[in-house]
Amino acid sequence: MHNIKRNFDRIHQTIKSLNLAEFNQDGNLKKTERTPKISDLEIISLNLTSEYMSIDSENLFFKKLKSCHADDFPRLIDRTQFNRRKKHLFYYLDKIRLALAKTLIEFEDHFIVDSMPLQICKIAREKIVGICREAYLTSPDKGYCASQGCIFLVTNYMAHAQ
C-alpha cells in the first residue's frame, strides 16, 4: 500500500490496541504536563509508518505529508519538533516494536531476516582477528565496499532471541 494516511491509521490503531500502561487515553505519556498538538502515539505511528513504507529520508517523508496529505494531518508539527519528540520517545518506540513482534511471531518457528553487512576489520588483519569465529553461523566473509574502494571482512551476524 502506498497511501500514507491509510498505513498510518492501520499502524496507529494497532498500537492503540496494545493498551500500554505508560500512555493515557489521549495517547500521551502519563507524565506529560501539557497536552501537545500531536500525541506521543501519533509521533510513534508516523515514525513506524515511514519505516514501514521504506521512506528513509525524513525530509522526503515530511514533504509528502505536507504536499499530498496536508488535509489528513492538520495538526502536523515541524520536523525539528518531531525529531526531538521522537528521540525522547525512543524507549517507548522500542517497547512497542517488541510488543508488536510478540503478537506477530507467537506461533512462528522460522524467520527470514534481511540484514546489512557489518565491517569487522580490514583484510590486512583478517588472519589475526578472532571476532565472530566461535560458530559457523557467525563466521565472517570477505566483502567489497564500493564507497571506500577496498575489501573488508564482514559478517551478517544477528543475535537470535532465546
PDB file of N, CA and C in Angstrom, residues 85-155:
ATOM      1  N   ARG A  85      10.924  15.051  19.779  1.00  0.00           N
ATOM      2  CA  ARG A  85       9.963  14.195  20.485  1.00  0.00           C
ATOM      3  C   ARG A  85      10.213  12.724  20.177  1.00  0.00           C
ATOM      4  N   LYS A  86      10.595  12.421  18.945  1.00  0.00           N
ATOM      5  CA  LYS A  86      10.895  11.035  18.569  1.00  0.00           C
ATOM      6  C   LYS A  86      12.089  10.522  19.364  1.00  0.00           C
ATOM      7  N   LYS A  87      13.096  11.367  19.540  1.00  0.00           N
ATOM      8  CA  LYS A  87      14.269  10.987  20.321  1.00  0.00           C
ATOM      9  C   LYS A  87      13.884  10.724  21.779  1.00  0.00           C
ATOM     10  N   HIS A  88      13.003  11.544  22.304  1.00  0.00           N
ATOM     11  CA  HIS A  88      12.524  11.378  23.677  1.00  0.00           C
ATOM     12  C   HIS A  88      11.698  10.093  23.833  1.00  0.00           C
ATOM     13  N   LEU A  89      11.027   9.679  22.771  1.00  0.00           N
ATOM     14  CA  LEU A  89      10.138   8.506  22.815  1.00  0.00           C
ATOM     15  C   LEU A  89      10.818   7.223  22.364  1.00  0.00           C
ATOM     16  N   PHE A  90      12.129   7.242  22.168  1.00  0.00           N
ATOM     17  CA  PHE A  90      12.818   6.064  21.630  1.00  0.00           C
ATOM     18  C   PHE A  90      12.599   4.817  22.484  1.00  0.00           C
ATOM     19  N   TYR A  91      12.675   4.961  23.801  1.00  0.00           N
ATOM     20  CA  TYR A  91      12.481   3.808  24.691  1.00  0.00           C
ATOM     21  C   TYR A  91      11.104   3.181  24.471  1.00  0.00           C
ATOM     22  N   TYR A  92      10.083   4.012  24.347  1.00  0.00           N
ATOM     23  CA  TYR A  92       8.719   3.517  24.163  1.00  0.00           C
ATOM     24  C   TYR A  92       8.516   2.950  22.768  1.00  0.00           C
ATOM     25  N   LEU A  93       9.183   3.545  21.782  1.00  0.00           N
ATOM     26  CA  LEU A  93       9.131   3.026  20.418  1.00  0.00           C
ATOM     27  C   LEU A  93       9.698   1.617  20.378  1.00  0.00           C
ATOM     28  N   ASP A  94      10.813   1.413  21.053  1.00  0.00           N
ATOM     29  CA  ASP A  94      11.418   0.089  21.106  1.00  0.00           C
ATOM     30  C   ASP A  94      10.507  -0.900  21.833  1.00  0.00           C
ATOM     31  N   LYS A  95       9.891  -0.452  22.896  1.00  0.00           N
ATOM     32  CA  LYS A  95       8.960  -1.294  23.646  1.00  0.00           C
ATOM     33  C   LYS A  95       7.755  -1.690  22.784  1.00  0.00           C
ATOM     34  N   ILE A  96       7.262  -0.763  21.988  1.00  0.00           N
ATOM     35  CA  ILE A  96       6.140  -1.054  21.089  1.00  0.00           C
ATOM     36  C   ILE A  96       6.557  -2.030  20.003  1.00  0.00           C
ATOM     37  N   ARG A  97       7.764  -1.855  19.464  1.00  0.00           N
ATOM     38  CA  ARG A  97       8.257  -2.806  18.452  1.00  0.00           C
ATOM     39  C   ARG A  97       8.315  -4.223  19.019  1.00  0.00           C
ATOM     40  N   LEU A  98       8.818  -4.356  20.249  1.00  0.00           N
ATOM     41  CA  LEU A  98       8.889  -5.685  20.866  1.00  0.00           C
ATOM     42  C   LEU A  98       7.494  -6.263  21.109  1.00  0.00           C
ATOM     43  N   ALA A  99       6.562  -5.431  21.540  1.00  0.00           N
ATOM     44  CA  ALA A  99       5.191  -5.904  21.772  1.00  0.00           C
ATOM     45  C   ALA A  99       4.544  -6.336  20.465  1.00  0.00           C
ATOM     46  N   LEU A 100       4.772  -5.577  19.402  1.00  0.00           N
ATOM     47  CA  LEU A 100       4.236  -5.957  18.096  1.00  0.00           C
ATOM     48  C   LEU A 100       4.867  -7.247  17.595  1.00  0.00           C
ATOM     49  N   ALA A 101       6.164  -7.382  17.794  1.00  0.00           N
ATOM     50  CA  ALA A 101       6.847  -8.601  17.364  1.00  0.00           C
ATOM     51  C   ALA A 101       6.310  -9.825  18.112  1.00  0.00           C
ATOM     52  N   LYS A 102       6.041  -9.680  19.401  1.00  0.00           N
ATOM     53  CA  LYS A 102       5.487 -10.803  20.170  1.00  0.00           C
ATOM     54  C   LYS A 102       4.128 -11.228  19.630  1.00  0.00           C
ATOM     55  N   THR A 103       3.295 -10.261  19.271  1.00  0.00           N
ATOM     56  CA  THR A 103       1.974 -10.619  18.751  1.00  0.00           C
ATOM     57  C   THR A 103       2.064 -11.234  17.367  1.00  0.00           C
ATOM     58  N   LEU A 104       3.053 -10.810  16.577  1.00  0.00           N
ATOM     59  CA  LEU A 104       3.174 -11.332  15.223  1.00  0.00           C
ATOM     60  C   LEU A 104       3.844 -12.698  15.159  1.00  0.00           C
ATOM     61  N   ILE A 105       4.731 -12.992  16.091  1.00  0.00           N
ATOM     62  CA  ILE A 105       5.516 -14.218  15.998  1.00  0.00           C
ATOM     63  C   ILE A 105       5.164 -15.251  17.062  1.00  0.00           C
ATOM     64  N   GLU A 106       3.991 -15.121  17.641  1.00  0.00           N
ATOM     65  CA  GLU A 106       3.621 -16.011  18.739  1.00  0.00           C
ATOM     66  C   GLU A 106       3.666 -17.488  18.337  1.00  0.00           C
ATOM     67  N   PHE A 107       3.234 -17.807  17.134  1.00  0.00           N
ATOM     68  CA  PHE A 107       3.157 -19.209  16.724  1.00  0.00           C
ATOM     69  C   PHE A 107       4.157 -19.558  15.624  1.00  0.00           C
ATOM     70  N   GLU A 108       5.138 -18.715  15.406  1.00  0.00           N
ATOM     71  CA  GLU A 108       6.112 -18.938  14.340  1.00  0.00           C
ATOM     72  C   GLU A 108       7.379 -19.602  14.869  1.00  0.00           C
ATOM     73  N   ASP A 109       7.959 -20.482  14.044  1.00  0.00           N
ATOM     74  CA  ASP A 109       9.211 -21.153  14.396  1.00  0.00           C
ATOM     75  C   ASP A 109      10.373 -20.698  13.522  1.00  0.00           C
ATOM     76  N   HIS A 110      10.097 -20.215  12.324  1.00  0.00           N
ATOM     77  CA  HIS A 110      11.138 -19.828  11.383  1.00  0.00           C
ATOM     78  C   HIS A 110      10.948 -18.377  10.980  1.00  0.00           C
ATOM     79  N   PHE A 111      12.081 -17.691  10.769  1.00  0.00           N
ATOM     80  CA  PHE A 111      12.048 -16.280  10.422  1.00  0.00           C
ATOM     81  C   PHE A 111      13.015 -16.010   9.288  1.00  0.00           C
ATOM     82  N   ILE A 112      12.692 -15.041   8.474  1.00  0.00           N
ATOM     83  CA  ILE A 112      13.589 -14.573   7.419  1.00  0.00           C
ATOM     84  C   ILE A 112      14.044 -13.183   7.821  1.00  0.00           C
ATOM     85  N   VAL A 113      15.359 -12.993   7.857  1.00  0.00           N
ATOM     86  CA  VAL A 113      15.908 -11.715   8.296  1.00  0.00           C
ATOM     87  C   VAL A 113      16.700 -11.105   7.155  1.00  0.00           C
ATOM     88  N   ASP A 114      16.388  -9.864   6.849  1.00  0.00           N
ATOM     89  CA  ASP A 114      17.153  -9.114   5.862  1.00  0.00           C
ATOM     90  C   ASP A 114      18.141  -8.266   6.643  1.00  0.00           C
ATOM     91  N   SER A 115      19.421  -8.584   6.535  1.00  0.00           N
ATOM     92  CA  SER A 115      20.402  -7.885   7.360  1.00  0.00           C
ATOM     93  C   SER A 115      21.400  -7.129   6.493  1.00  0.00           C
ATOM     94  N   MET A 116      22.166  -6.300   7.146  1.00  0.00           N
ATOM     95  CA  MET A 116      23.159  -5.483   6.481  1.00  0.00           C
ATOM     96  C   MET A 116      24.547  -5.957   6.916  1.00  0.00           C
ATOM     97  N   PRO A 117      25.479  -6.072   5.977  1.00  0.00           N
ATOM     98  CA  PRO A 117      26.830  -6.486   6.369  1.00  0.00           C
ATOM     99  C   PRO A 117      27.459  -5.503   7.352  1.00  0.00           C
ATOM    100  N   LEU A 118      28.211  -6.026   8.281  1.00  0.00           N
ATOM    101  CA  LEU A 118      28.850  -5.225   9.311  1.00  0.00           C
ATOM    102  C   LEU A 118      30.360  -5.396   9.191  1.00  0.00           C
ATOM    103  N   GLN A 119      31.092  -4.293   9.076  1.00  0.00           N
ATOM    104  CA  GLN A 119      32.545  -4.367   8.923  1.00  0.00           C
ATOM    105  C   GLN A 119      33.181  -4.839  10.226  1.00  0.00           C
ATOM    106  N   ILE A 120      34.010  -5.876  10.129  1.00  0.00           N
ATOM    107  CA  ILE A 120      34.738  -6.398  11.277  1.00  0.00           C
ATOM    108  C   ILE A 120      36.140  -5.808  11.315  1.00  0.00           C
ATOM    109  N   CYS A 121      36.850  -5.903  10.199  1.00  0.00           N
ATOM    110  CA  CYS A 121      38.193  -5.332  10.110  1.00  0.00           C
ATOM    111  C   CYS A 121      38.623  -5.263   8.658  1.00  0.00           C
ATOM    112  N   LYS A 122      39.763  -4.667   8.408  1.00  0.00           N
ATOM    113  CA  LYS A 122      40.327  -4.632   7.059  1.00  0.00           C
ATOM    114  C   LYS A 122      40.987  -5.981   6.777  1.00  0.00           C
ATOM    115  N   ILE A 123      41.157  -6.279   5.503  1.00  0.00           N
ATOM    116  CA  ILE A 123      41.698  -7.573   5.084  1.00  0.00           C
ATOM    117  C   ILE A 123      43.106  -7.798   5.627  1.00  0.00           C
ATOM    118  N   ALA A 124      43.876  -6.751   5.816  1.00  0.00           N
ATOM    119  CA  ALA A 124      45.246  -6.893   6.317  1.00  0.00           C
ATOM    120  C   ALA A 124      45.284  -7.572   7.683  1.00  0.00           C
ATOM    121  N   ARG A 125      44.223  -7.434   8.482  1.00  0.00           N
ATOM    122  CA  ARG A 125      44.188  -8.027   9.822  1.00  0.00           C
ATOM    123  C   ARG A 125      43.347  -9.301   9.887  1.00  0.00           C
ATOM    124  N   GLU A 126      42.900  -9.788   8.752  1.00  0.00           N
ATOM    125  CA  GLU A 126      41.946 -10.897   8.729  1.00  0.00           C
ATOM    126  C   GLU A 126      42.448 -12.162   9.434  1.00  0.00           C
ATOM    127  N   LYS A 127      43.724 -12.464   9.348  1.00  0.00           N
ATOM    128  CA  LYS A 127      44.252 -13.704   9.936  1.00  0.00           C
ATOM    129  C   LYS A 127      44.336 -13.645  11.462  1.00  0.00           C
ATOM    130  N   ILE A 128      44.485 -12.451  12.042  1.00  0.00           N
ATOM    131  CA  ILE A 128      44.679 -12.373  13.489  1.00  0.00           C
ATOM    132  C   ILE A 128      43.416 -12.018  14.267  1.00  0.00           C
ATOM    133  N   VAL A 129      42.351 -11.645  13.550  1.00  0.00           N
ATOM    134  CA  VAL A 129      41.110 -11.269  14.231  1.00  0.00           C
ATOM    135  C   VAL A 129      40.293 -12.526  14.521  1.00  0.00           C
ATOM    136  N   GLY A 130      39.848 -12.666  15.755  1.00  0.00           N
ATOM    137  CA  GLY A 130      39.062 -13.826  16.145  1.00  0.00           C
ATOM    138  C   GLY A 130      37.596 -13.518  16.398  1.00  0.00           C
ATOM    139  N   ILE A 131      37.191 -12.305  16.053  1.00  0.00           N
ATOM    140  CA  ILE A 131      35.811 -11.874  16.306  1.00  0.00           C
ATOM    141  C   ILE A 131      34.840 -12.694  15.454  1.00  0.00           C
ATOM    142  N   CYS A 132      33.776 -13.152  16.073  1.00  0.00           N
ATOM    143  CA  CYS A 132      32.671 -13.865  15.418  1.00  0.00           C
ATOM    144  C   CYS A 132      33.086 -15.194  14.799  1.00  0.00           C
ATOM    145  N   ARG A 133      34.178 -15.775  15.213  1.00  0.00           N
ATOM    146  CA  ARG A 133      34.612 -17.043  14.644  1.00  0.00           C
ATOM    147  C   ARG A 133      34.243 -18.238  15.528  1.00  0.00           C
ATOM    148  N   GLU A 134      33.465 -18.002  16.590  1.00  0.00           N
ATOM    149  CA  GLU A 134      33.111 -19.082  17.515  1.00  0.00           C
ATOM    150  C   GLU A 134      32.219 -20.120  16.859  1.00  0.00           C
ATOM    151  N   ALA A 135      31.304 -19.698  16.000  1.00  0.00           N
ATOM    152  CA  ALA A 135      30.364 -20.617  15.362  1.00  0.00           C
ATOM    153  C   ALA A 135      30.349 -20.372  13.861  1.00  0.00           C
ATOM    154  N   TYR A 136      29.959 -21.391  13.119  1.00  0.00           N
ATOM    155  CA  TYR A 136      29.919 -21.279  11.662  1.00  0.00           C
ATOM    156  C   TYR A 136      28.951 -20.196  11.210  1.00  0.00           C
ATOM    157  N   LEU A 137      27.802 -20.070  11.891  1.00  0.00           N
ATOM    158  CA  LEU A 137      26.796 -19.081  11.501  1.00  0.00           C
ATOM    159  C   LEU A 137      27.298 -17.648  11.612  1.00  0.00           C
ATOM    160  N   THR A 138      28.232 -17.419  12.508  1.00  0.00           N
ATOM    161  CA  THR A 138      28.718 -16.057  12.702  1.00  0.00           C
ATOM    162  C   THR A 138      30.079 -15.809  12.069  1.00  0.00           C
ATOM    163  N   SER A 139      30.637 -16.796  11.408  1.00  0.00           N
ATOM    164  CA  SER A 139      31.966 -16.600  10.826  1.00  0.00           C
ATOM    165  C   SER A 139      31.885 -15.600   9.675  1.00  0.00           C
ATOM    166  N   PRO A 140      32.835 -14.671   9.618  1.00  0.00           N
ATOM    167  CA  PRO A 140      32.775 -13.592   8.622  1.00  0.00           C
ATOM    168  C   PRO A 140      33.203 -14.024   7.226  1.00  0.00           C
ATOM    169  N   ASP A 141      32.750 -13.252   6.245  1.00  0.00           N
ATOM    170  CA  ASP A 141      33.124 -13.412   4.845  1.00  0.00           C
ATOM    171  C   ASP A 141      33.820 -12.138   4.390  1.00  0.00           C
ATOM    172  N   LYS A 142      34.442 -12.219   3.220  1.00  0.00           N
ATOM    173  CA  LYS A 142      35.049 -11.021   2.653  1.00  0.00           C
ATOM    174  C   LYS A 142      33.993 -10.287   1.852  1.00  0.00           C
ATOM    175  N   GLY A 143      34.025  -8.954   1.932  1.00  0.00           N
ATOM    176  CA  GLY A 143      33.075  -8.136   1.196  1.00  0.00           C
ATOM    177  C   GLY A 143      33.749  -6.905   0.647  1.00  0.00           C
ATOM    178  N   TYR A 144      33.162  -6.333  -0.385  1.00  0.00           N
ATOM    179  CA  TYR A 144      33.726  -5.162  -1.038  1.00  0.00           C
ATOM    180  C   TYR A 144      32.894  -3.938  -0.699  1.00  0.00           C
ATOM    181  N   CYS A 145      33.553  -2.848  -0.359  1.00  0.00           N
ATOM    182  CA  CYS A 145      32.886  -1.579  -0.083  1.00  0.00           C
ATOM    183  C   CYS A 145      33.169  -0.628  -1.248  1.00  0.00           C
ATOM    184  N   ALA A 146      32.137  -0.341  -2.044  1.00  0.00           N
ATOM    185  CA  ALA A 146      32.315   0.484  -3.238  1.00  0.00           C
ATOM    186  C   ALA A 146      32.670   1.930  -2.888  1.00  0.00           C
ATOM    187  N   SER A 147      32.122   2.441  -1.791  1.00  0.00           N
ATOM    188  CA  SER A 147      32.377   3.841  -1.454  1.00  0.00           C
ATOM    189  C   SER A 147      33.826   4.080  -1.025  1.00  0.00           C
ATOM    190  N   GLN A 148      34.443   3.071  -0.385  1.00  0.00           N
ATOM    191  CA  GLN A 148      35.835   3.225   0.039  1.00  0.00           C
ATOM    192  C   GLN A 148      36.799   2.525  -0.897  1.00  0.00           C
ATOM    193  N   GLY A 149      36.270   1.715  -1.824  1.00  0.00           N
ATOM    194  CA  GLY A 149      37.100   1.055  -2.821  1.00  0.00           C
ATOM    195  C   GLY A 149      38.055   0.027  -2.253  1.00  0.00           C
ATOM    196  N   CYS A 150      37.660  -0.704  -1.222  1.00  0.00           N
ATOM    197  CA  CYS A 150      38.541  -1.718  -0.662  1.00  0.00           C
ATOM    198  C   CYS A 150      37.714  -2.898  -0.131  1.00  0.00           C
ATOM    199  N   ILE A 151      38.420  -3.938   0.195  1.00  0.00           N
ATOM    200  CA  ILE A 151      37.786  -5.171   0.665  1.00  0.00           C
ATOM    201  C   ILE A 151      37.844  -5.211   2.184  1.00  0.00           C
ATOM    202  N   PHE A 152      36.749  -5.639   2.809  1.00  0.00           N
ATOM    203  CA  PHE A 152      36.648  -5.758   4.260  1.00  0.00           C
ATOM    204  C   PHE A 152      36.238  -7.164   4.638  1.00  0.00           C
ATOM    205  N   LEU A 153      36.493  -7.512   5.871  1.00  0.00           N
ATOM    206  CA  LEU A 153      35.965  -8.731   6.459  1.00  0.00           C
ATOM    207  C   LEU A 153      34.616  -8.355   7.045  1.00  0.00           C
ATOM    208  N   VAL A 154      33.537  -8.974   6.580  1.00  0.00           N
ATOM    209  CA  VAL A 154      32.190  -8.597   7.006  1.00  0.00           C
ATOM    210  C   VAL A 154      31.440  -9.810   7.546  1.00  0.00           C
ATOM    211  N   THR A 155      30.421  -9.522   8.337  1.00  0.00           N
ATOM    212  CA  THR A 155      29.554 -10.574   8.831  1.00  0.00           C
ATOM    213  C   THR A 155      28.110 -10.112   8.754  1.00  0.00           C
TER     214      THR A 155
END
